[in-house]
Tab-separated table of C-alpha atoms in Angstrom:
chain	number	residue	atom	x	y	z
A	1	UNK	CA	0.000	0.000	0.000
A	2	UNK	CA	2.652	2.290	0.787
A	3	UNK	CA	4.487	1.691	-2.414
A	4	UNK	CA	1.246	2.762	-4.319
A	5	UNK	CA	1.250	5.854	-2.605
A	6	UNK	CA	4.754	6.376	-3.407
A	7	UNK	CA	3.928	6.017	-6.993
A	8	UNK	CA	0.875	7.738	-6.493
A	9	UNK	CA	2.804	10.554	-5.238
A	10	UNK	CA	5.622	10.603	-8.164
A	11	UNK	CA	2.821	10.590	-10.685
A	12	UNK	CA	1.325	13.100	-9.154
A	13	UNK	CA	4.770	15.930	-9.144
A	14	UNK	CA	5.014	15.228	-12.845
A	15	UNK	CA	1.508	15.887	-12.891
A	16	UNK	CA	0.723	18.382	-10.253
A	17	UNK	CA	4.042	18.885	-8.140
A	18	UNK	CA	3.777	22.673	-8.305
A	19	UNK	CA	2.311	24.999	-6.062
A	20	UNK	CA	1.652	27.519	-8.942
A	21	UNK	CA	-0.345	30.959	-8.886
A	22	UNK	CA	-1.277	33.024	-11.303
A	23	UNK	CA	-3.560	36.241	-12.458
A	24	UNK	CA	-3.578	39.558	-14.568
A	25	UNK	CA	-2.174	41.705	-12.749
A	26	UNK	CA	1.106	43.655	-12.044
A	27	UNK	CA	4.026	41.622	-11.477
A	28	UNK	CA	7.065	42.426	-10.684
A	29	UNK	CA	9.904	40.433	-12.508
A	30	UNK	CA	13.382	40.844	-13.590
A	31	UNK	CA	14.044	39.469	-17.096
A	32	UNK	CA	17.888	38.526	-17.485
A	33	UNK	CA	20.040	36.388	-19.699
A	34	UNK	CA	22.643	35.515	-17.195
A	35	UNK	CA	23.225	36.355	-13.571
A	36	UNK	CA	26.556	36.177	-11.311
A	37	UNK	CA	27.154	37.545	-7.874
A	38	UNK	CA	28.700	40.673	-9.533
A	39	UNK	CA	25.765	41.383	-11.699
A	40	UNK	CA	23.512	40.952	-8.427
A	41	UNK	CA	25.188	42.691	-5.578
A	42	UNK	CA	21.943	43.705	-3.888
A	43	UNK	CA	21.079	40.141	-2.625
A	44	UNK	CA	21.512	38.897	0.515
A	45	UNK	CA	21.717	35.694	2.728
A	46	UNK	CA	18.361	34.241	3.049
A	47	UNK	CA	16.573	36.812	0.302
A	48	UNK	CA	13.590	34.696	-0.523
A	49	UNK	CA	13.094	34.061	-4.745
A	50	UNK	CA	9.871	33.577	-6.735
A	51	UNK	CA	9.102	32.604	-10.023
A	52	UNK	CA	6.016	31.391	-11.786
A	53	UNK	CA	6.680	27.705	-13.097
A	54	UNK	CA	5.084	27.028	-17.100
A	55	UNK	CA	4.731	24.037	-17.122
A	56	UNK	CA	0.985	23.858	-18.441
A	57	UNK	CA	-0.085	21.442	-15.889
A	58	UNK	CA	-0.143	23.688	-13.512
A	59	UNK	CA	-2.993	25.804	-14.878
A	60	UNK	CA	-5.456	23.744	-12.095
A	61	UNK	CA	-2.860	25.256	-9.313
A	62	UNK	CA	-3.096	28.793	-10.839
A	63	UNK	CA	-6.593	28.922	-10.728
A	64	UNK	CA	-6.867	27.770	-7.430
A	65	UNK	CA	-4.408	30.570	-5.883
A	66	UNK	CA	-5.064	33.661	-7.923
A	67	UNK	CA	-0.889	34.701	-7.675
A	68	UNK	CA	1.998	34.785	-9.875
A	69	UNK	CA	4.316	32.524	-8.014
A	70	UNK	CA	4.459	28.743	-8.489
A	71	UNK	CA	7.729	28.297	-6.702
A	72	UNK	CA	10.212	29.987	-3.939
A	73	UNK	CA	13.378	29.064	-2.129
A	74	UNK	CA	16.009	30.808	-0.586
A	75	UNK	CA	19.114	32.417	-1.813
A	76	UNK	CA	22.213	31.801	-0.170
A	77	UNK	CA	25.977	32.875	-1.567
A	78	UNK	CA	29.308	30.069	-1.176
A	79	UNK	CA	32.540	31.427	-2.803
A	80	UNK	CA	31.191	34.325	-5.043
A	81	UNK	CA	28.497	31.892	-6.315
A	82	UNK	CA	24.369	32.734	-6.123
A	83	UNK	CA	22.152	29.455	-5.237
A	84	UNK	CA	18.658	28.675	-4.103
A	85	UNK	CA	17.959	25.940	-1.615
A	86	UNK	CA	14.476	24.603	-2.794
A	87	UNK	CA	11.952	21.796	-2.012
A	88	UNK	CA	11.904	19.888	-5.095
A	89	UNK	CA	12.586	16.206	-5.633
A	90	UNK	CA	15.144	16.060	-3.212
A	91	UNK	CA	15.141	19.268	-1.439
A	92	UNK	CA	19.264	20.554	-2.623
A	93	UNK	CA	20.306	23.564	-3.737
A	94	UNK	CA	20.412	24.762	-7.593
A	95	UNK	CA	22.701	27.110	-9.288
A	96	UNK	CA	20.596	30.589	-9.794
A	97	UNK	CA	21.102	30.542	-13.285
A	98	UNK	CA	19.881	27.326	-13.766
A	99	UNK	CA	17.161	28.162	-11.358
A	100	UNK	CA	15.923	30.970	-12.948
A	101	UNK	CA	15.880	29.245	-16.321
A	102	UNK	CA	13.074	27.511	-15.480
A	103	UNK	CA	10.953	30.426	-16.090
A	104	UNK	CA	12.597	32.059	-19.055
A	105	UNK	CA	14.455	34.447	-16.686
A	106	UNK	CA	11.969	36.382	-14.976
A	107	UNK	CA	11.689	35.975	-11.021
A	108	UNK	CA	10.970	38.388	-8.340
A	109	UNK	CA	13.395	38.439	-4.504
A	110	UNK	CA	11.719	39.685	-1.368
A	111	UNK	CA	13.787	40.184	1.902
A	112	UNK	CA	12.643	41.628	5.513
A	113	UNK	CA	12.236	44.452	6.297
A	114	UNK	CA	14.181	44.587	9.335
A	115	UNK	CA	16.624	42.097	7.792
A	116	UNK	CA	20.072	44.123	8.993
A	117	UNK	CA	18.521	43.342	12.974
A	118	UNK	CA	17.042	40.065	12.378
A	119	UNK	CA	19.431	38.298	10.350
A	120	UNK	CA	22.447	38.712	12.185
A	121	UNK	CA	25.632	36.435	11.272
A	122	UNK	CA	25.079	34.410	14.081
A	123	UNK	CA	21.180	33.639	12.872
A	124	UNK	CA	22.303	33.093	9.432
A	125	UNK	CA	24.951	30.193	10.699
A	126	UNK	CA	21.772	28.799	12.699
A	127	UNK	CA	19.949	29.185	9.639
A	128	UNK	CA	22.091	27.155	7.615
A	129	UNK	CA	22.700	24.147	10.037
A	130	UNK	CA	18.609	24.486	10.580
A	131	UNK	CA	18.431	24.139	6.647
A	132	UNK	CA	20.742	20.943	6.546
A	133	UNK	CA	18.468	19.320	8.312
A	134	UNK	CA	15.957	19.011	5.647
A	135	UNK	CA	18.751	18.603	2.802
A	136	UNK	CA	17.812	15.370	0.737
A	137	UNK	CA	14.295	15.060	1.838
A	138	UNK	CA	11.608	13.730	-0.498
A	139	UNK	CA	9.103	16.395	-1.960
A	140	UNK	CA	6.080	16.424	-0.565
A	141	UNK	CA	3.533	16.288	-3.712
A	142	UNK	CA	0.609	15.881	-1.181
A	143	UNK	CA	1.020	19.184	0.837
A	144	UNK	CA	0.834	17.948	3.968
A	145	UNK	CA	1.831	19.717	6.945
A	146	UNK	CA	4.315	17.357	8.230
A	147	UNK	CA	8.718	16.985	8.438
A	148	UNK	CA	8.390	13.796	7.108
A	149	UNK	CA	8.430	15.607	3.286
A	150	UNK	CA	8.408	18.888	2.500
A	151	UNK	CA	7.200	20.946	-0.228
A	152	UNK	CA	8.999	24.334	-1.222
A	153	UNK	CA	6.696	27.155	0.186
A	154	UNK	CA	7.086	24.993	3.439
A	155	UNK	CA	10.291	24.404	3.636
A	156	UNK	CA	10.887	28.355	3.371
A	157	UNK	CA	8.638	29.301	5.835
A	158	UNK	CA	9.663	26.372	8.672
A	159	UNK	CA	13.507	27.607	8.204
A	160	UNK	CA	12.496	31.034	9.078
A	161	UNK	CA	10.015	30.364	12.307
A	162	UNK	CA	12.333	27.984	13.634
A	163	UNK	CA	15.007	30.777	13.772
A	164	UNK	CA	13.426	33.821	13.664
A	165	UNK	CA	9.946	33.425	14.873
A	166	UNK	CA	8.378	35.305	12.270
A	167	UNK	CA	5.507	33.226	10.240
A	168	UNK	CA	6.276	34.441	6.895
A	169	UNK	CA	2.571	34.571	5.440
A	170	UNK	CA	-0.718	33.051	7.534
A	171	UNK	CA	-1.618	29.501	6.595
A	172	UNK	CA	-4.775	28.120	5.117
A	173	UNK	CA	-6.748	25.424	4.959
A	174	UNK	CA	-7.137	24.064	1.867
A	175	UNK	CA	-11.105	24.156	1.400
A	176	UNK	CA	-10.055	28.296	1.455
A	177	UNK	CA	-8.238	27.989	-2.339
A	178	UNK	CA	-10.821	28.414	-5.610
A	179	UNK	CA	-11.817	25.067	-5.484
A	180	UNK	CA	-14.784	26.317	-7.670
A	181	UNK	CA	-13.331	25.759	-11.509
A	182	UNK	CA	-13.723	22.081	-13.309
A	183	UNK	CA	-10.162	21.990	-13.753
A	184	UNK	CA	-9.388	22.541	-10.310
A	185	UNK	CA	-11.366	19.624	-9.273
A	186	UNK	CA	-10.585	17.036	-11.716
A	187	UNK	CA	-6.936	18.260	-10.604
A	188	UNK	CA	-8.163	17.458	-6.723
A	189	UNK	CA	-9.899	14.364	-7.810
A	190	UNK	CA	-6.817	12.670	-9.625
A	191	UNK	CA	-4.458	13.699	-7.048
A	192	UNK	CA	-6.306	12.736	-3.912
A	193	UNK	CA	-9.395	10.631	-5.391
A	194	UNK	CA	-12.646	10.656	-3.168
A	195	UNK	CA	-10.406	11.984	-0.110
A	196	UNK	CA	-9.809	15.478	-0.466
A	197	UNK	CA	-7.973	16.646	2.680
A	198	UNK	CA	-10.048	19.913	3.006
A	199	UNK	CA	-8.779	21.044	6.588
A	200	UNK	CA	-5.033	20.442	5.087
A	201	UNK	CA	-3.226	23.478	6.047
A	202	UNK	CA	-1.017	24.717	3.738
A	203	UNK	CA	1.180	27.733	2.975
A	204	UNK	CA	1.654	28.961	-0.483
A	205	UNK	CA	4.193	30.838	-2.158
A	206	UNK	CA	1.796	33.630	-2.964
A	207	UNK	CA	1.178	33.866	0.912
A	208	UNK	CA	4.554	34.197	1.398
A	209	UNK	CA	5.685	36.523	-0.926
A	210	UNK	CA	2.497	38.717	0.184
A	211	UNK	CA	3.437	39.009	3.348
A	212	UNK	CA	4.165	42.128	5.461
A	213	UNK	CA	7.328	41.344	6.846
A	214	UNK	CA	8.926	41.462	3.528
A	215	UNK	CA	10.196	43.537	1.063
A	216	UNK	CA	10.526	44.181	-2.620
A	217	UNK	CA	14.412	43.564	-3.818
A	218	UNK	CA	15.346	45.871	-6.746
């Protein structure tokens, strides 16, 4: 049984494994052919990155979350060199280039607001072993709130309230998405059949990068 949901759960990332958003509006993103640390001086240690995933299968997810963003991580420099640790299948870290090619180059970096008192050097050490600890784990493709996998909105948000405090965007449940639209629950219905996990809670990318504490990075 547990190897079916195993399967299950691989089908359903090729399928479904992104927690995109999308809608017409403004969005802020930064188009760019190639990026190095000396082309991006403004970013910082634990800057948090967005960018809106096109893979078409994700149009159920977009619907559902009315947001641009389909995916986050967190940025983090070693020797000169820009990468994201993400949740994806395993949660590792990713080159930003290659990172931001995913999404044709456009991407959008929030930071706190109070980052210069928050994130001191000793809290970004902490925040790196804290991040180890998830290093290699499976993806979670069902969104559940659990350790046991992770999914990348999730594993942004733990790393920050286990250091910090701070709850980087308010969670929902998951009856509180736009479960209204056919797609959306055909989507629901091949991912979780007749068990749709309503109370789930969950935390999004778009409620993260729409929270308070943070700030636009130019």
């Amino acid at each position: 049984m547990k190897r079916i949901k195993l399967l299950a759960g691989f089908l359903v990332v090729m399928l479904f494994g992104c927690f995109v958003v999308y809608k017409a509006t403004s969005m802020a993103v930064i188009p760019i052919k190639k990026a190095t640390s000396l082309q991006h001086p403004v970013f910082h240690d634990g800057d948090i990155v967005f960018q809106s995933n096109i893979s078409p299968q994700c149009k159920a997810i977009e619907m559902a979350t009315h947001s641009p963003y389909s995916h986050c991580g967190m940025l983090y420099n070693i020797e000169g060199k820009w990468m994201v640790y993400e949740a994806v299948q395993p949660v590792s870290s990713t080159t930003f280039e290659e990172w931001i090619a995913r999404s044709n180059g456009k991407y959008a970096v929030k930071r706190l607001k109070n980052a210069a008192t928050v994130l001191t050097p000793e809290v970004m050490k902490n925040m790196h072993r804290v991040a180890l600890q998830y290093n290699g784990k499976d993806y979670d493709a069902y969104f559940e709130w659990s350790n046991d996998r992770i999914y990348c909105s999730e594993l942004v948000w733990k790393i920050y309230k286990e250091l910090t405090g701070l709850e980087l965007g308010t969670l929902q449940r998951l009856e509180e998405f736009d479960l209204s639209s056919p797609l959306v629950k055909k989507e629901l219905e091949r991912r979780y059949g007749k068990n749709i996990p309503f109370k789930e809670l969950v935390i999004s990318p778009a409620r993260i990068y729409e929270c308070n504490l943070l700030e636009d990075v130019k």
